[in-house]
Amino acid sequence: MVHETSVNRSFVRLFAVLFALVAIAVTIGIFFSKHEEADCPNITANRSLQLSGAEMSRFFQVPPSKASIFVAAINSTDQKTGKEGTLLWEEENPTGNNMHLGEGRAHIVVEERGFYLVFAQATFKVPNQNRESLMLRVDVQHPESVDQFSAVFTTHCGSQSCGGGESDVVLNKPILLWLEPSNNLTVVTRPWQLVDYGTRPISTFLTVFKYSD
């Protein structure tokens, strides 16, 4: 029984990582097809680039470095006030590879400066009879300011969905960021009470990997 449980947990973790990659890969399109090399865009001045589906493909043409992290959201009332709440995380298969969870488990800390690809996803369990304004927001805290990148969606009760029960609504946000070791990266949701913390498969997660120096 113990061996079977261990195998199941390993399978769930492997599935979660594959799920994250598939979620990113779904957005892959053709970008800069006339270029033979995938050069990193000049975003140093703005420190960020919000990515469309077509733009995702170029970041998989160059293998990422070993600096990476995959974390799953955990159910907690800490860091939550009103309708907005900062997600807390649990690291899947921690490796200590130049990226880790900060104190309080709410933010990601990088140990090397460079360009990082960030993919955040939140799944909401929304009652079918309710109208809700949903939000997923990535906050990047710099010493002098905070950059915010959000995905929003408003649910509605249509003629075919006014009965009981609930529906899953998935929001995600891919971003290319320039990060320094002094930066903190957190994820905020609204309303946090509707966030799904399912683990089979993992429904709300954050994955970050270093793209280049």
Coordinates of C-alpha atoms in Angstrom, one line a residue:
M1 CA 0.0 0.0 0.0
V2 CA 2.9 2.4 0.9
H3 CA 4.6 1.6 -2.4
E4 CA 1.4 2.1 -4.3
T5 CA 0.8 5.6 -2.7
S6 CA 4.4 6.6 -3.5
V7 CA 3.9 5.6 -7.1
N8 CA 0.6 7.5 -7.3
R9 CA 2.2 10.7 -5.9
S10 CA 5.1 10.5 -8.4
F11 CA 2.6 10.0 -11.2
V12 CA 0.6 13.0 -10.0
R13 CA 3.7 15.2 -9.9
L14 CA 4.8 14.1 -13.3
F15 CA 1.3 14.7 -14.7
A16 CA 1.3 18.2 -13.1
V17 CA 4.6 19.2 -14.8
L18 CA 3.3 17.8 -18.2
F19 CA 0.1 19.6 -17.7
A20 CA 2.0 22.9 -17.2
L21 CA 4.0 22.3 -20.4
V22 CA 0.9 21.4 -22.3
A23 CA -0.9 24.5 -21.1
I24 CA 2.0 26.6 -22.4
A25 CA 2.3 24.6 -25.6
V26 CA -1.3 25.1 -26.4
T27 CA -0.5 28.8 -27.0
I28 CA 2.4 28.1 -29.3
G29 CA 2.1 29.6 -32.8
I30 CA 4.4 30.7 -35.6
F31 CA 6.4 33.8 -34.8
F32 CA 9.3 35.4 -36.7
S33 CA 9.2 32.5 -39.1
K34 CA 11.6 34.4 -41.5
H35 CA 14.3 34.5 -38.8
E36 CA 16.7 31.7 -38.5
E37 CA 17.6 32.5 -34.9
A38 CA 15.4 33.3 -31.9
D39 CA 17.1 36.4 -30.5
C40 CA 15.9 37.7 -27.1
P41 CA 13.7 40.8 -27.6
N42 CA 15.0 44.1 -26.3
I43 CA 12.8 44.7 -23.3
T44 CA 15.3 45.8 -20.8
A45 CA 13.9 49.3 -20.7
N46 CA 10.4 48.1 -19.9
R47 CA 11.5 45.0 -17.9
S48 CA 8.6 43.0 -19.3
L49 CA 6.8 41.7 -22.4
Q50 CA 3.2 40.3 -22.2
L51 CA 3.1 37.4 -24.6
S52 CA 0.4 36.5 -27.1
G53 CA -0.2 33.0 -28.2
A54 CA 1.8 33.4 -31.4
E55 CA 4.8 34.8 -29.5
M56 CA 5.2 31.9 -27.2
S57 CA 6.9 29.7 -29.9
R58 CA 10.1 31.6 -30.1
F59 CA 11.0 31.0 -26.5
F60 CA 11.1 27.2 -27.1
Q61 CA 13.6 27.5 -29.9
V62 CA 16.4 28.1 -27.4
P63 CA 16.8 25.6 -24.5
P64 CA 16.2 27.3 -21.1
S65 CA 18.8 27.2 -18.4
K66 CA 18.6 25.0 -15.3
A67 CA 17.0 27.8 -13.2
S68 CA 13.4 26.8 -12.9
I69 CA 10.6 26.2 -10.5
F70 CA 7.1 24.7 -10.5
V71 CA 4.7 25.5 -7.6
A72 CA 1.2 24.5 -6.8
A73 CA -1.3 26.7 -5.0
I74 CA -2.2 25.6 -1.4
N75 CA -5.5 26.4 0.4
S76 CA -4.8 29.0 3.1
T77 CA -6.5 32.2 4.4
D78 CA -3.1 33.9 4.9
Q79 CA -2.3 36.8 2.6
K80 CA -6.0 37.2 1.8
T81 CA -8.2 40.3 2.6
G82 CA -11.6 41.1 1.1
K83 CA -12.1 39.6 -2.3
E84 CA -8.4 39.7 -3.4
G85 CA -5.9 37.2 -2.1
T86 CA -2.3 36.4 -2.7
L87 CA -1.7 32.8 -3.5
L88 CA 0.5 30.7 -1.3
W89 CA 2.6 27.9 -2.9
E90 CA 4.1 24.5 -2.4
E91 CA 7.0 23.5 -4.5
E92 CA 6.8 20.4 -6.6
N93 CA 10.0 18.3 -6.5
P94 CA 12.2 21.1 -5.1
T95 CA 15.7 21.1 -6.6
G96 CA 17.2 24.3 -5.2
N97 CA 18.4 25.4 -8.7
N98 CA 18.9 29.2 -8.3
M99 CA 15.2 29.8 -7.6
H100 CA 13.1 29.2 -4.5
L101 CA 10.0 30.2 -2.5
G102 CA 10.5 33.2 -0.2
E103 CA 9.6 33.4 3.5
G104 CA 5.8 33.1 3.9
R105 CA 5.5 31.0 0.7
A106 CA 3.9 33.8 -1.2
H107 CA 6.6 35.0 -3.5
I108 CA 9.3 33.5 -5.8
V109 CA 12.9 34.6 -5.4
V110 CA 15.4 34.4 -8.2
E111 CA 19.1 34.3 -7.5
E112 CA 20.3 35.3 -10.9
R113 CA 19.5 38.3 -13.0
G114 CA 18.1 37.7 -16.5
F115 CA 15.0 37.1 -18.6
Y116 CA 12.5 34.7 -17.1
L117 CA 9.4 33.2 -18.7
V118 CA 6.5 33.2 -16.3
F119 CA 3.3 31.2 -16.7
A120 CA 0.6 31.5 -14.1
Q121 CA -2.7 29.7 -14.1
A122 CA -5.7 29.8 -11.8
T123 CA -8.8 27.7 -12.0
F124 CA -12.1 29.1 -10.4
K125 CA -15.1 27.1 -9.4
V126 CA -18.0 29.4 -10.2
P127 CA -21.6 28.7 -9.2
N128 CA -23.6 28.6 -12.4
Q129 CA -26.3 31.0 -11.1
N130 CA -23.8 33.7 -10.1
R131 CA -22.2 36.5 -12.1
E132 CA -18.6 36.9 -11.1
S133 CA -15.7 39.1 -12.2
L134 CA -12.6 36.9 -12.1
M135 CA -9.0 38.1 -12.0
L136 CA -5.6 36.6 -12.1
R137 CA -2.7 39.1 -11.6
V138 CA 1.1 38.7 -11.5
D139 CA 2.8 41.3 -9.3
V140 CA 6.5 42.0 -9.7
Q141 CA 7.9 44.1 -6.9
H142 CA 10.9 46.2 -7.7
P143 CA 12.7 48.4 -5.1
E144 CA 11.1 51.5 -6.6
S145 CA 7.8 50.2 -8.0
V146 CA 5.4 47.3 -8.6
D147 CA 4.6 46.1 -12.1
Q148 CA 1.2 44.3 -12.5
F149 CA 0.0 42.0 -15.3
S150 CA -3.5 40.7 -15.2
A151 CA -6.0 38.4 -17.0
V152 CA -9.7 39.1 -16.3
F153 CA -13.0 37.4 -17.2
T154 CA -16.6 38.1 -16.3
T155 CA -19.0 35.1 -16.1
H156 CA -22.7 35.3 -16.8
C157 CA -25.8 33.2 -16.5
G158 CA -26.8 32.2 -20.0
S159 CA -30.0 30.5 -21.0
Q160 CA -28.3 27.1 -21.0
S161 CA -26.4 27.6 -17.7
C162 CA -28.7 29.0 -15.1
G163 CA -29.3 25.8 -13.2
G164 CA -27.5 24.5 -10.1
G165 CA -23.9 23.3 -9.9
E166 CA -20.7 25.0 -10.8
S167 CA -18.4 25.5 -13.8
D168 CA -14.6 25.7 -14.1
V169 CA -13.2 28.9 -15.5
V170 CA -9.4 28.9 -16.2
L171 CA -7.4 32.1 -16.4
N172 CA -3.7 32.1 -17.3
K173 CA -1.0 34.7 -17.9
P174 CA 2.3 34.2 -19.8
I175 CA 4.9 36.9 -19.5
L176 CA 8.6 37.4 -20.3
L177 CA 10.2 39.4 -17.5
W178 CA 13.6 40.9 -16.7
L179 CA 14.2 39.9 -13.0
E180 CA 16.9 40.8 -10.5
P181 CA 17.6 39.0 -7.2
S182 CA 16.0 42.0 -5.4
N183 CA 12.6 41.4 -7.1
N184 CA 9.7 39.5 -5.6
L185 CA 7.1 37.8 -7.8
T186 CA 3.6 37.1 -6.4
V187 CA 0.2 36.0 -7.8
V188 CA -3.1 37.6 -6.8
T189 CA -6.6 36.2 -7.5
R190 CA -10.1 37.6 -7.2
P191 CA -12.3 36.3 -5.7
W192 CA -9.9 34.1 -3.9
Q193 CA -12.8 32.1 -2.3
L194 CA -13.5 30.5 -5.7
V195 CA -10.0 29.4 -6.5
D196 CA -9.7 25.6 -7.1
Y197 CA -6.8 23.9 -5.3
G198 CA -7.3 20.5 -6.8
T199 CA -4.2 18.3 -7.1
R200 CA -5.4 15.5 -9.5
P201 CA -4.4 17.2 -11.7
I202 CA -3.0 20.4 -10.3
S203 CA -5.4 23.2 -11.3
T204 CA -3.8 26.4 -10.0
F205 CA -0.1 26.7 -10.4
L206 CA 2.9 28.9 -11.3
T207 CA 5.9 27.9 -13.4
V208 CA 9.0 30.0 -14.0
F209 CA 12.2 29.3 -15.9
K210 CA 15.2 31.4 -16.9
Y211 CA 15.3 32.1 -20.6
S212 CA 18.6 33.9 -20.9
D213 CA 21.0 36.3 -19.2

